[in-house]
Every structure is written in C-alpha cells, then in structure tokens.
CSV table of C-alpha atoms in Angstrom, one decimal:
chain,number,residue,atom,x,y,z
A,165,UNK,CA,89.4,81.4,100.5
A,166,UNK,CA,92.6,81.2,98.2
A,167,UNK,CA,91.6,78.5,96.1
A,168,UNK,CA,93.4,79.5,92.5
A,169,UNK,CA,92.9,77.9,89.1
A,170,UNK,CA,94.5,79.0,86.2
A,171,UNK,CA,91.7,78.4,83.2
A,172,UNK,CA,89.6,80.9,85.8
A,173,UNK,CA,92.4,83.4,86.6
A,174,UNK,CA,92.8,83.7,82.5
A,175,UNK,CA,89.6,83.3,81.6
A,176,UNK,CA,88.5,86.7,82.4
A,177,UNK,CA,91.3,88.4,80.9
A,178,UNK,CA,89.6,89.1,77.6
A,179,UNK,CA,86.4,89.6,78.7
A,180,UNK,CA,87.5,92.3,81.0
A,181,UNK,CA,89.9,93.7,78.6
A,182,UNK,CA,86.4,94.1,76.1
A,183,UNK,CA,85.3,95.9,79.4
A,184,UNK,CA,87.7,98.3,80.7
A,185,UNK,CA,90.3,99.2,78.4
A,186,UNK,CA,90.1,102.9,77.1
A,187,UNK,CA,87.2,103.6,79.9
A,188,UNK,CA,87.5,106.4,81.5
A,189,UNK,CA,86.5,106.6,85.3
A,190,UNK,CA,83.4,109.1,86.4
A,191,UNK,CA,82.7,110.9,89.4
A,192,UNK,CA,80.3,108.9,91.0
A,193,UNK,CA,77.9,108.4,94.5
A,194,UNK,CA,77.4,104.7,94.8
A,195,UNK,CA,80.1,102.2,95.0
A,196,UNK,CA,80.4,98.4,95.5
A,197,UNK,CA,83.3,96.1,97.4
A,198,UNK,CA,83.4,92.5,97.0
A,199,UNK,CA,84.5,90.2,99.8
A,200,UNK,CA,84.7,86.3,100.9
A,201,UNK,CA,85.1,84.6,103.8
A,202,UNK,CA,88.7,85.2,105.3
A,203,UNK,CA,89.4,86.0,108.7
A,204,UNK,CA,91.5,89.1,107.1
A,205,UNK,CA,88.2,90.1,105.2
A,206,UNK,CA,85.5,89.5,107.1
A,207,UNK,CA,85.3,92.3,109.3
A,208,UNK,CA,84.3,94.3,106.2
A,209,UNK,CA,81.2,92.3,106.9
A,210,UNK,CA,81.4,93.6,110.8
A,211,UNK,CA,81.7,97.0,109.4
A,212,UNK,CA,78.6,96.6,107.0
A,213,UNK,CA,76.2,95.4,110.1
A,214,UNK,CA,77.4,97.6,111.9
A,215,UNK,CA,76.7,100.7,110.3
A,216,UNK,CA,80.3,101.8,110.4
A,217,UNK,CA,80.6,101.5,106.6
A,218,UNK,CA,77.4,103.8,106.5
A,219,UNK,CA,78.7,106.1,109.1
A,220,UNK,CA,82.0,106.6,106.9
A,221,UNK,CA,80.0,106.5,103.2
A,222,UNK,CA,77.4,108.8,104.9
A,223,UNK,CA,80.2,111.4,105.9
A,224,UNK,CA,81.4,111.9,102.3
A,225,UNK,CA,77.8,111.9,100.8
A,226,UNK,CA,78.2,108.3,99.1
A,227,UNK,CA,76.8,104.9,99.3
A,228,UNK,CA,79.4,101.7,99.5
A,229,UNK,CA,77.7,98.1,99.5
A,230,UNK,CA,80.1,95.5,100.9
A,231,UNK,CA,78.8,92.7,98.9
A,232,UNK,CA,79.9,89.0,99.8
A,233,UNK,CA,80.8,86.7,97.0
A,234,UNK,CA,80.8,82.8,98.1
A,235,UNK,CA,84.0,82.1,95.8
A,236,UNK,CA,86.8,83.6,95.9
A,237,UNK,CA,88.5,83.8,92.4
A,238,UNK,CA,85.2,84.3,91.3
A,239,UNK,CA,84.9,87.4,93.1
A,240,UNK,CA,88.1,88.9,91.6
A,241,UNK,CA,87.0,87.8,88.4
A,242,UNK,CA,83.8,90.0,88.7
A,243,UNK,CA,86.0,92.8,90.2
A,244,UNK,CA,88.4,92.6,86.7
A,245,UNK,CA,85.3,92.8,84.4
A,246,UNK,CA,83.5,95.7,86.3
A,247,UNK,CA,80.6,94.6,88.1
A,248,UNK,CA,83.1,95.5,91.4
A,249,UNK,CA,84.8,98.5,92.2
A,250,UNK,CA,86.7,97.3,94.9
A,251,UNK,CA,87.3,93.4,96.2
A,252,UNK,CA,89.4,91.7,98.5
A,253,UNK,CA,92.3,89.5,97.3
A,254,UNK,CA,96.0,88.5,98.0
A,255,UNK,CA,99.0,90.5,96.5
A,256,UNK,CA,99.6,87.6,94.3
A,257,UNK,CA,96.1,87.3,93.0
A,258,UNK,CA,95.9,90.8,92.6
A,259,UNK,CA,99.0,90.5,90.2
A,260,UNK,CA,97.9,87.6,88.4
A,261,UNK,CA,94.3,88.3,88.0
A,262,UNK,CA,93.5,92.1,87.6
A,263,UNK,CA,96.3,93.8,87.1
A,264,UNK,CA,97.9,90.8,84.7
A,265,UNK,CA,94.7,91.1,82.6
A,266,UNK,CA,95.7,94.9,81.9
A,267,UNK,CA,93.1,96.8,84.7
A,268,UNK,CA,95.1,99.2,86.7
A,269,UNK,CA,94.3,98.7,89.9
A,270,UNK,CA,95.5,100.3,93.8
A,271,UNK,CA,95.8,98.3,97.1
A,272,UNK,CA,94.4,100.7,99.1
A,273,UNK,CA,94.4,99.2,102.7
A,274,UNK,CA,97.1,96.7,103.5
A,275,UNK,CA,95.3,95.0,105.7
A,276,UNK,CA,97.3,91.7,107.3
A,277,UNK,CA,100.2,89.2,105.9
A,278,UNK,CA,100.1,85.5,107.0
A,279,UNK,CA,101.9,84.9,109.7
A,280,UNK,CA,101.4,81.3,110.4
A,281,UNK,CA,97.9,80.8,108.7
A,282,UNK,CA,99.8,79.0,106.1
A,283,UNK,CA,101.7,75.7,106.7
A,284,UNK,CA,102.8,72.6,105.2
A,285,UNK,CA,102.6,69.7,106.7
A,286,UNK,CA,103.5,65.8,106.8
A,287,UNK,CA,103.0,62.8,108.6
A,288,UNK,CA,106.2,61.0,107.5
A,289,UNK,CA,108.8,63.7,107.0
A,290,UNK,CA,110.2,65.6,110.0
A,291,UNK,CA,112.4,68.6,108.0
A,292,UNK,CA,111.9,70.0,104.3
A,293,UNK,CA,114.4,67.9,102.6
A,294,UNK,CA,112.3,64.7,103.5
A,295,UNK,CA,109.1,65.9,101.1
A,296,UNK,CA,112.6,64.6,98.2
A,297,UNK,CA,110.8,62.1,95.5
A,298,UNK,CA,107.4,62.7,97.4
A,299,UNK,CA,104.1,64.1,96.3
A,300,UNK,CA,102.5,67.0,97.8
A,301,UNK,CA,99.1,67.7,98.0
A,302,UNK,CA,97.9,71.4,97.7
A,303,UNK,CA,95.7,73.8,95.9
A,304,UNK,CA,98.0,74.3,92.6
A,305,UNK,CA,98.8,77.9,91.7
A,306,UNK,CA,97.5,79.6,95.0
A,307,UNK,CA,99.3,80.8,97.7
A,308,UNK,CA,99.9,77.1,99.6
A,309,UNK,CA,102.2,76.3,95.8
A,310,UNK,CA,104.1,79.6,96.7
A,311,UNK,CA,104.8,78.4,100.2
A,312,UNK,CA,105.9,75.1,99.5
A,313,UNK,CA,108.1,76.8,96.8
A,314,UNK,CA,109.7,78.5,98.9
A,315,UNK,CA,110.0,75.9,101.7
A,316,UNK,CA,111.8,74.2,99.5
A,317,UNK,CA,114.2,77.3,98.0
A,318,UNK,CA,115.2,77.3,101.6
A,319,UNK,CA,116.6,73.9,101.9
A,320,UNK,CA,117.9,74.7,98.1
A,321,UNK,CA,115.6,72.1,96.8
A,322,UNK,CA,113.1,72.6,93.9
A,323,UNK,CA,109.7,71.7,92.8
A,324,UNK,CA,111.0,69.1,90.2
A,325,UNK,CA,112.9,67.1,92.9
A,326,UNK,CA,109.3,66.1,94.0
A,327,UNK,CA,105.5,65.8,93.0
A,328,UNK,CA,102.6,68.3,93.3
A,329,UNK,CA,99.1,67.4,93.1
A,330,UNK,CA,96.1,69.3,92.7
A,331,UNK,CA,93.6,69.0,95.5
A,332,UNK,CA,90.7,71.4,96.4
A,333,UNK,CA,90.5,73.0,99.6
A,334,UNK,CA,87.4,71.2,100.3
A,335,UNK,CA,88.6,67.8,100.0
A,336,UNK,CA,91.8,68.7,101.4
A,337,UNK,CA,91.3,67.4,105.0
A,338,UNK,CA,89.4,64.4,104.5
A,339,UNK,CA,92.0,63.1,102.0
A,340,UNK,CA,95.1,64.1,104.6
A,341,UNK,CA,93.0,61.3,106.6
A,342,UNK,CA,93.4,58.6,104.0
A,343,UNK,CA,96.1,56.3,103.6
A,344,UNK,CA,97.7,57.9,100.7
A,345,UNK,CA,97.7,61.4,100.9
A,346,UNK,CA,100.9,62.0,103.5
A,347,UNK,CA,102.2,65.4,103.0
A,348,UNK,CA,99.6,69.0,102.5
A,349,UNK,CA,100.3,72.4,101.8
A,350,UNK,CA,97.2,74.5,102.8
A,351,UNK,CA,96.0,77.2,105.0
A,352,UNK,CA,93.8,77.9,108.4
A,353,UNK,CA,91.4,76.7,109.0
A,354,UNK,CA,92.7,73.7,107.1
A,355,UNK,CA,95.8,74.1,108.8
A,356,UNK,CA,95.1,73.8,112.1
A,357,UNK,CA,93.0,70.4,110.9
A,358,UNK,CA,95.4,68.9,109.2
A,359,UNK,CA,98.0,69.8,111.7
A,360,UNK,CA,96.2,68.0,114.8
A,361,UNK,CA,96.1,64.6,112.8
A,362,UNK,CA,98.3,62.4,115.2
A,363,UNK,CA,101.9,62.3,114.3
A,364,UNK,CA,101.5,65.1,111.7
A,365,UNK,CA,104.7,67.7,111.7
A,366,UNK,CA,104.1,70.9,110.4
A,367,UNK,CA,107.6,71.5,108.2
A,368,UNK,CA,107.3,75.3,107.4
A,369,UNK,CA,105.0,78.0,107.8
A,370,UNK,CA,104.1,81.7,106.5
A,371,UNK,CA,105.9,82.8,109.9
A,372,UNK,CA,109.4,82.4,107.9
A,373,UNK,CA,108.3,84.1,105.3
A,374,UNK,CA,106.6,87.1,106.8
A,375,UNK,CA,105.2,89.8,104.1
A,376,UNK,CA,105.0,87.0,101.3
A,377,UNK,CA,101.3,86.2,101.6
A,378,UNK,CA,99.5,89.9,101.7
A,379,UNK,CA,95.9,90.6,102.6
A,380,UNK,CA,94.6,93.7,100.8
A,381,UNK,CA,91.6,95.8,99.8
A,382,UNK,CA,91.9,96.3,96.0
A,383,UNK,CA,90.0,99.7,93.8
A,384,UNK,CA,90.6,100.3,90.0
A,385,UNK,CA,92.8,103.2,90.2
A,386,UNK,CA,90.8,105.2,87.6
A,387,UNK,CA,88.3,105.3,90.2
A,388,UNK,CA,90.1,106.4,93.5
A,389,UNK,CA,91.5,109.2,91.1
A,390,UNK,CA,88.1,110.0,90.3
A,391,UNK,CA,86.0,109.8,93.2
A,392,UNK,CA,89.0,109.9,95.9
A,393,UNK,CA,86.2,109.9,98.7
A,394,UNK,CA,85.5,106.2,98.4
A,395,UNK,CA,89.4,106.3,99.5
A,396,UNK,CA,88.7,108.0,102.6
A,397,UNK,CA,85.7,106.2,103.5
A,398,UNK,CA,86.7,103.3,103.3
A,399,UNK,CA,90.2,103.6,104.7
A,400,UNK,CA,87.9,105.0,107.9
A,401,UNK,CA,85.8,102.8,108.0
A,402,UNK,CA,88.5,99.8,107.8
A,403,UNK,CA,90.5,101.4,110.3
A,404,UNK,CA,87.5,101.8,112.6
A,405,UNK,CA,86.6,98.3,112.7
A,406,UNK,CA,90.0,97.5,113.6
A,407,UNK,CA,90.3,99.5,116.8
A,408,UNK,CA,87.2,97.1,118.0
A,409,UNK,CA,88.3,94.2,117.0
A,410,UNK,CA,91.5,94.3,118.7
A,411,UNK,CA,90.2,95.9,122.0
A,412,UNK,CA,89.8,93.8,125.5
A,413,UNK,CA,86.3,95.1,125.6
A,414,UNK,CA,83.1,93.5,125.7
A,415,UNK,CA,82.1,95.0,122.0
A,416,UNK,CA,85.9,93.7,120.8
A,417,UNK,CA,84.8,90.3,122.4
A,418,UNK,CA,81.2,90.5,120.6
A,419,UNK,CA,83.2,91.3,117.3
A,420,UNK,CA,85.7,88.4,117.3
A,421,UNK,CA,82.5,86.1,118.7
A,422,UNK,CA,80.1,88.0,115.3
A,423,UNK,CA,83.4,87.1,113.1
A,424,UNK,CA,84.4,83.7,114.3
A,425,UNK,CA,80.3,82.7,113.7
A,426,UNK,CA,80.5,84.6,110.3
A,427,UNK,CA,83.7,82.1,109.6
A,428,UNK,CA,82.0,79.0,110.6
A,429,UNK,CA,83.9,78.7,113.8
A,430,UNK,CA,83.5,80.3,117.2
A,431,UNK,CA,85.1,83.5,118.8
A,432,UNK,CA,87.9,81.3,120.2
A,433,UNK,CA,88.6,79.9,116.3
A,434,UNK,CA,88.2,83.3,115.0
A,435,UNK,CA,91.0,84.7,117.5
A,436,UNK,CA,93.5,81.6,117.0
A,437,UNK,CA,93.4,82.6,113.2
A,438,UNK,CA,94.2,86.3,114.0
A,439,UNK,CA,96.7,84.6,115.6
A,440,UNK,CA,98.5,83.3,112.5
A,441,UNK,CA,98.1,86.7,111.3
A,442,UNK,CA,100.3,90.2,111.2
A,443,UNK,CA,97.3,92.6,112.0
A,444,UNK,CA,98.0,96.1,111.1
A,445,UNK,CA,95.7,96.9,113.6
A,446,UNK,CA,96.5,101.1,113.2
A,447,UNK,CA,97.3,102.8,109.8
A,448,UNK,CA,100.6,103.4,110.9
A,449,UNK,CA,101.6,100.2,110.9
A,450,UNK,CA,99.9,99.7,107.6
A,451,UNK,CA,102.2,102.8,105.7
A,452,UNK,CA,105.4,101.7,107.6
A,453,UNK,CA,104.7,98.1,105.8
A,454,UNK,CA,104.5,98.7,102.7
A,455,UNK,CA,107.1,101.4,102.6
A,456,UNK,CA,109.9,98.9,104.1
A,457,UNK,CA,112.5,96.9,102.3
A,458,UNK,CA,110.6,93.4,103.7
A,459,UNK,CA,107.6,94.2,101.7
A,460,UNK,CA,109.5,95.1,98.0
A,461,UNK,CA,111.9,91.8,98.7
A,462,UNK,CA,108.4,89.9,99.1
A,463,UNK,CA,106.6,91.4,96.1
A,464,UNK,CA,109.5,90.2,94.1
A,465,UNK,CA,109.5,86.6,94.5
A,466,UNK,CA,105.5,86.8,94.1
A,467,UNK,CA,105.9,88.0,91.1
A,468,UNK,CA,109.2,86.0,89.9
A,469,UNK,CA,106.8,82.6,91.2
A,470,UNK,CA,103.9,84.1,88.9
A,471,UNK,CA,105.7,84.5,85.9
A,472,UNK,CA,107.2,80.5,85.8
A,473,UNK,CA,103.9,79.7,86.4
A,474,UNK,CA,102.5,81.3,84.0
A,475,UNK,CA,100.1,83.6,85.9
A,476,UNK,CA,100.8,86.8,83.9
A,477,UNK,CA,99.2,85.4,80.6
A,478,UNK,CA,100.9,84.6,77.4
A,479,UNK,CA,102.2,88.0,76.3
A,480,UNK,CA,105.1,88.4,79.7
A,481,UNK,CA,107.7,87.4,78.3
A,482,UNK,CA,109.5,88.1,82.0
A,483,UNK,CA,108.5,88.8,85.5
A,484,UNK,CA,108.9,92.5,84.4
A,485,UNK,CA,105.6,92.6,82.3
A,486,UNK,CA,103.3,94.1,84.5
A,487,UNK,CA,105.2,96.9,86.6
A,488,UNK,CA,103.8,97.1,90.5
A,489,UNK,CA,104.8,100.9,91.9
A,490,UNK,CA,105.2,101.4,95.3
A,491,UNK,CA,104.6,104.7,97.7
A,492,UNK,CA,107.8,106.2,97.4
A,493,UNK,CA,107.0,105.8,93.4
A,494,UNK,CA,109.6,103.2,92.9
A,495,UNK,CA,108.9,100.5,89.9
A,496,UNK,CA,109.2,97.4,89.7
A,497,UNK,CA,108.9,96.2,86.3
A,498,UNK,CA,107.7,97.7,83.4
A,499,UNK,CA,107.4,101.2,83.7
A,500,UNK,CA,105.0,101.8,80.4
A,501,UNK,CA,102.7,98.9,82.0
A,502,UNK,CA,102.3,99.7,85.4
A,503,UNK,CA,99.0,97.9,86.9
A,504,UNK,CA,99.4,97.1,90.5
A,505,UNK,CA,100.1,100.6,92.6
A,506,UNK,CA,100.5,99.9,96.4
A,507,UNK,CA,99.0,103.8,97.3
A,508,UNK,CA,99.6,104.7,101.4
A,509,UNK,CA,98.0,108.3,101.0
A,510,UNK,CA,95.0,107.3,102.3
A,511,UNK,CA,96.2,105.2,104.8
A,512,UNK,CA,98.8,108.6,105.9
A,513,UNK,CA,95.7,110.5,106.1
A,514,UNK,CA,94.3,107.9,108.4
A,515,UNK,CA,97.3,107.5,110.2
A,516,UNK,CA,97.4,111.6,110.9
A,517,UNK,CA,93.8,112.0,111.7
A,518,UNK,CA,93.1,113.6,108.5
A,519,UNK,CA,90.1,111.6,107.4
C-alpha cells in the first residue's frame, strides 16, 4: 500500500501543473474516487458492492465510481493530474504528492492513524540504540523511513549514525528470511510476517507515535466548493460503512470476512489489522481528531521529515512552502500557498445528523 519513490512522487508534478493550474472547478453530476488495497481503504470497496455509495450519490442526484487502482503512488499520481477527483492516501503523501505539486486539495474524511500497523523490527538488536552502525531495510521515503526516523529521534540518534537501504515491499519478507538482511522497517501485513520470524523483536511501533501515520480520503478543493454534495455523500456513505464494520452482528462479521478476502487474508487477518489501527468509527471522533493539539504536533514533523527529504520539490526552500490549514483556520506554513486543508464541516454535519 505505502510503497513511495521519489522520481514517481516528482514526476507528476509538471504534468499536473500543465493540468490544473488556473482551472476553474464546475458544478458537476458524475464523480470518481480512487482507492488501493489498505485495510483503512478498502471498505470504500464494501461501500461500492454494497450499494451504500449508490444509496448516498443517489440521494444528492450524483453518480460516484469508487475505482480501485492496483498501485498505490500510482493512484495519487492520477488523482494530481485529474483523471481522479478524490483518492485515498496518507497525510504525508498527500503533502508530498498533490498538494507539493501545487493542486489544492481537502482531507475530507479522516478516516484511521496507525496504531501499531507499522513496526520495525530486528533479529539481533533488543532496544533502538542497537540498530547504531547497522543497515536497515525499508521502503525509502514512505511512511516505514518516517518511523524509523523517529524511533531513532527518541533514543536521540539519527539516520546518519546508521544505514538505510531501499527494499520493496514485495521482497521485503523473503529478504528478512535471508542471512543478511537483520533489521526492517515496514508495515501490516508485512509486519506481522516479519515479526513472527523466530527471535525477531519488534523495537518500535506507530502505537508511540499515534496521529503520525494518517489515513484519509482526499478531493481537490475546487471541487468540494463547487459541487459540495459529493462532500455529503461521501462523508455518508463512509460513515455508513463504518457503523457495520464495527458491529458484533452477523452483517459486521460478513463485512470484516468480504474485507479481509478483498485484502488477501481472511476475516480473522482483516480484524487483527484493524487492530493496529485508530478507527474513527463515528464522525465525532473523526472532528475531535483533527481539531486536537496531537494531530497539529503530528502534521509538523511530517512535514519537517518531507522537507529534508526532499519531498516538497526543488522550489521549498523550508518546511513552510506548502501551508496545510486546519478546521479552526489555523496555518501552518505558507499562508499565500496553502494546498493541504484538513476541512471537518462535513464530517460536523455527519456527526449532527445533518447529512
């Protein structure tokens, strides 16, 4: 799901630029989300079979295809040249991607943070200050690299007092089972793999740094302003979905058993990833979120970690380049180049039954 790679993240900078710059949204019937395979994201697929997304598009008069897209940075890519009006991505790649590349865009449903989906792990070091002079294998410039940053700000080490090496996601597991490879930064289900290997210690997870790794549902913000019913329709229909998957009911059973199939596990893998998760299960819990000191603190050191590594394109000069307002309209960053809006209306309106 997170893979990251920084010739694709830039990559569609200009292109997208070419696209969207100066374009003015439209009032508009038909709408398109993009998805991949997460267990935050995939019960927009739930939604989509069924029929709640209908139910929800069909009560404000509009149509909203929840397309899945097999890669993942591929799929925000699409989103920031404007084949999608809507996709699914973390807070940091929807600062680094997007909103970096100059398209405003609005996280309109905060759906989850890690909580434990993310972990590094070793078979030789038991604490943090062990991985000193070592080489760690990760995903380089996704969210695993921001962990293990800040697993090792915690034990006031740095990257440069060890090695990082670039590994994909899909060889990640086999390789933790070779000779060589001893330490891994990654996430679930490669987590719990990696984790099981015998004498394997898992060092640090996303639990201790709760609100740093953000699940959201991402719109260009020209059109939510324009067409705010794809807002309320798919805030409902989000919401919806989540009062059955969290239920002790036979239909939330059948959903977590439909999601954990849809992730290539079963409804027992499915559940132990929500597990690792903080569901906001309720809109409530969604607004209160984002409007609390833990998520600003967090959104600062994602964007501090994207500007030393270079994920907000040539041009910042600082972590301030692209300014990221929050629901109170507080700014962080530059206030003439604000691209990343976390907007709770809709959630509110969810949240009061106003939908």
């Amino acid at each position: 799901m997170k893979t990251s790679d920084l010739s694709k993240r830039l990559a569609a900078a200009v292109f997208a630029a070419s696209l969207s710059t100066g374009a003015s949204a439209q009032q508009k019937d038909s709408f398109s989300i993009a998805w991949t395979i997460y267990a935050g994201w995939v019960p927009w697929q739930y939604a989509e079979d069924q029929g709640i997304m209908k139910k929800w598009a069909d009560k404000y008069d509009i149509q909203v295809d929840i397309v899945q897209v097999n890669d993942y940075i591929e799929s925000i890519n699409q989103y920031t040249a404007g084949q999608f009006d809507g996709v699914t991505a973390t807070s940091m790649d929807g600062l680094a991607i997007p909103s970096a590349s100059g398209i405003d865009t609005t996280a309109l449903i905060v759906g989850d943070y890690s909580n434990g989906n993310d972990g590094l792990v070793s078979k030789d070091a038991t604490s943090i200050g062990g991985l000193e002079d070592e080489t760690v294998y990760l995903v380089e410039l996704s969210v695993s690299h921001y962990l293990l940053a800040r697993a090792l700000a915690s034990v006031g080490l740095e990257e440069r007092d060890l090695s990082v090496m670039n590994i994909s996601d899909a060889d990640l597991v086999s390789a933790f089972q070779t000779d060589d490879v001893r330490h891994v930064a990654t996430w679930n289900p490669l987590l719990t793999e990696v984790e099981s290997f015998p004498g394997a210690t898992k060092l640090f997870d996303s639990s201790q740094i709760p609100g740093h790794i953000k699940d959201l549902t991402l719109v260009k913000t020209e059109t939510l302003a324009a067409n705010p019913k794809l807002g309320k329709a798919l805030v409902g229909a989000w919401y919806e979905t989540m009062s059955i998957l969290e239920s002790d009911t036979p239909e939330g059973e059948d959903a977590r058993a439909f999601l954990g199939e849809l992730s290539g596990t079963d409804q027992q893998g499915y559940e132990a990833q929500l597990a690792g998760m903080k569901m906001f299960w309720e809109p409530q819990m969604s607004v209160d979120f984002i409007n609390s000191e833990e998520a600003f603190a967090a959104m600062d050191s994602v964007r501090q970690f994207s500007f030393d590594k270079g994920l907000l394109g040539q041009g910042a000069m600082s972590p301030d380049f692209v300014g990221i307002e929050f629901p109170d309209g507080t700014i962080m960053g530059d206030e003439g180049n604000v691209k990343l809006r976390f907007n709770d209306d809709y959630m509110a309106m969810g949240a009061a039954g106003e939908l």
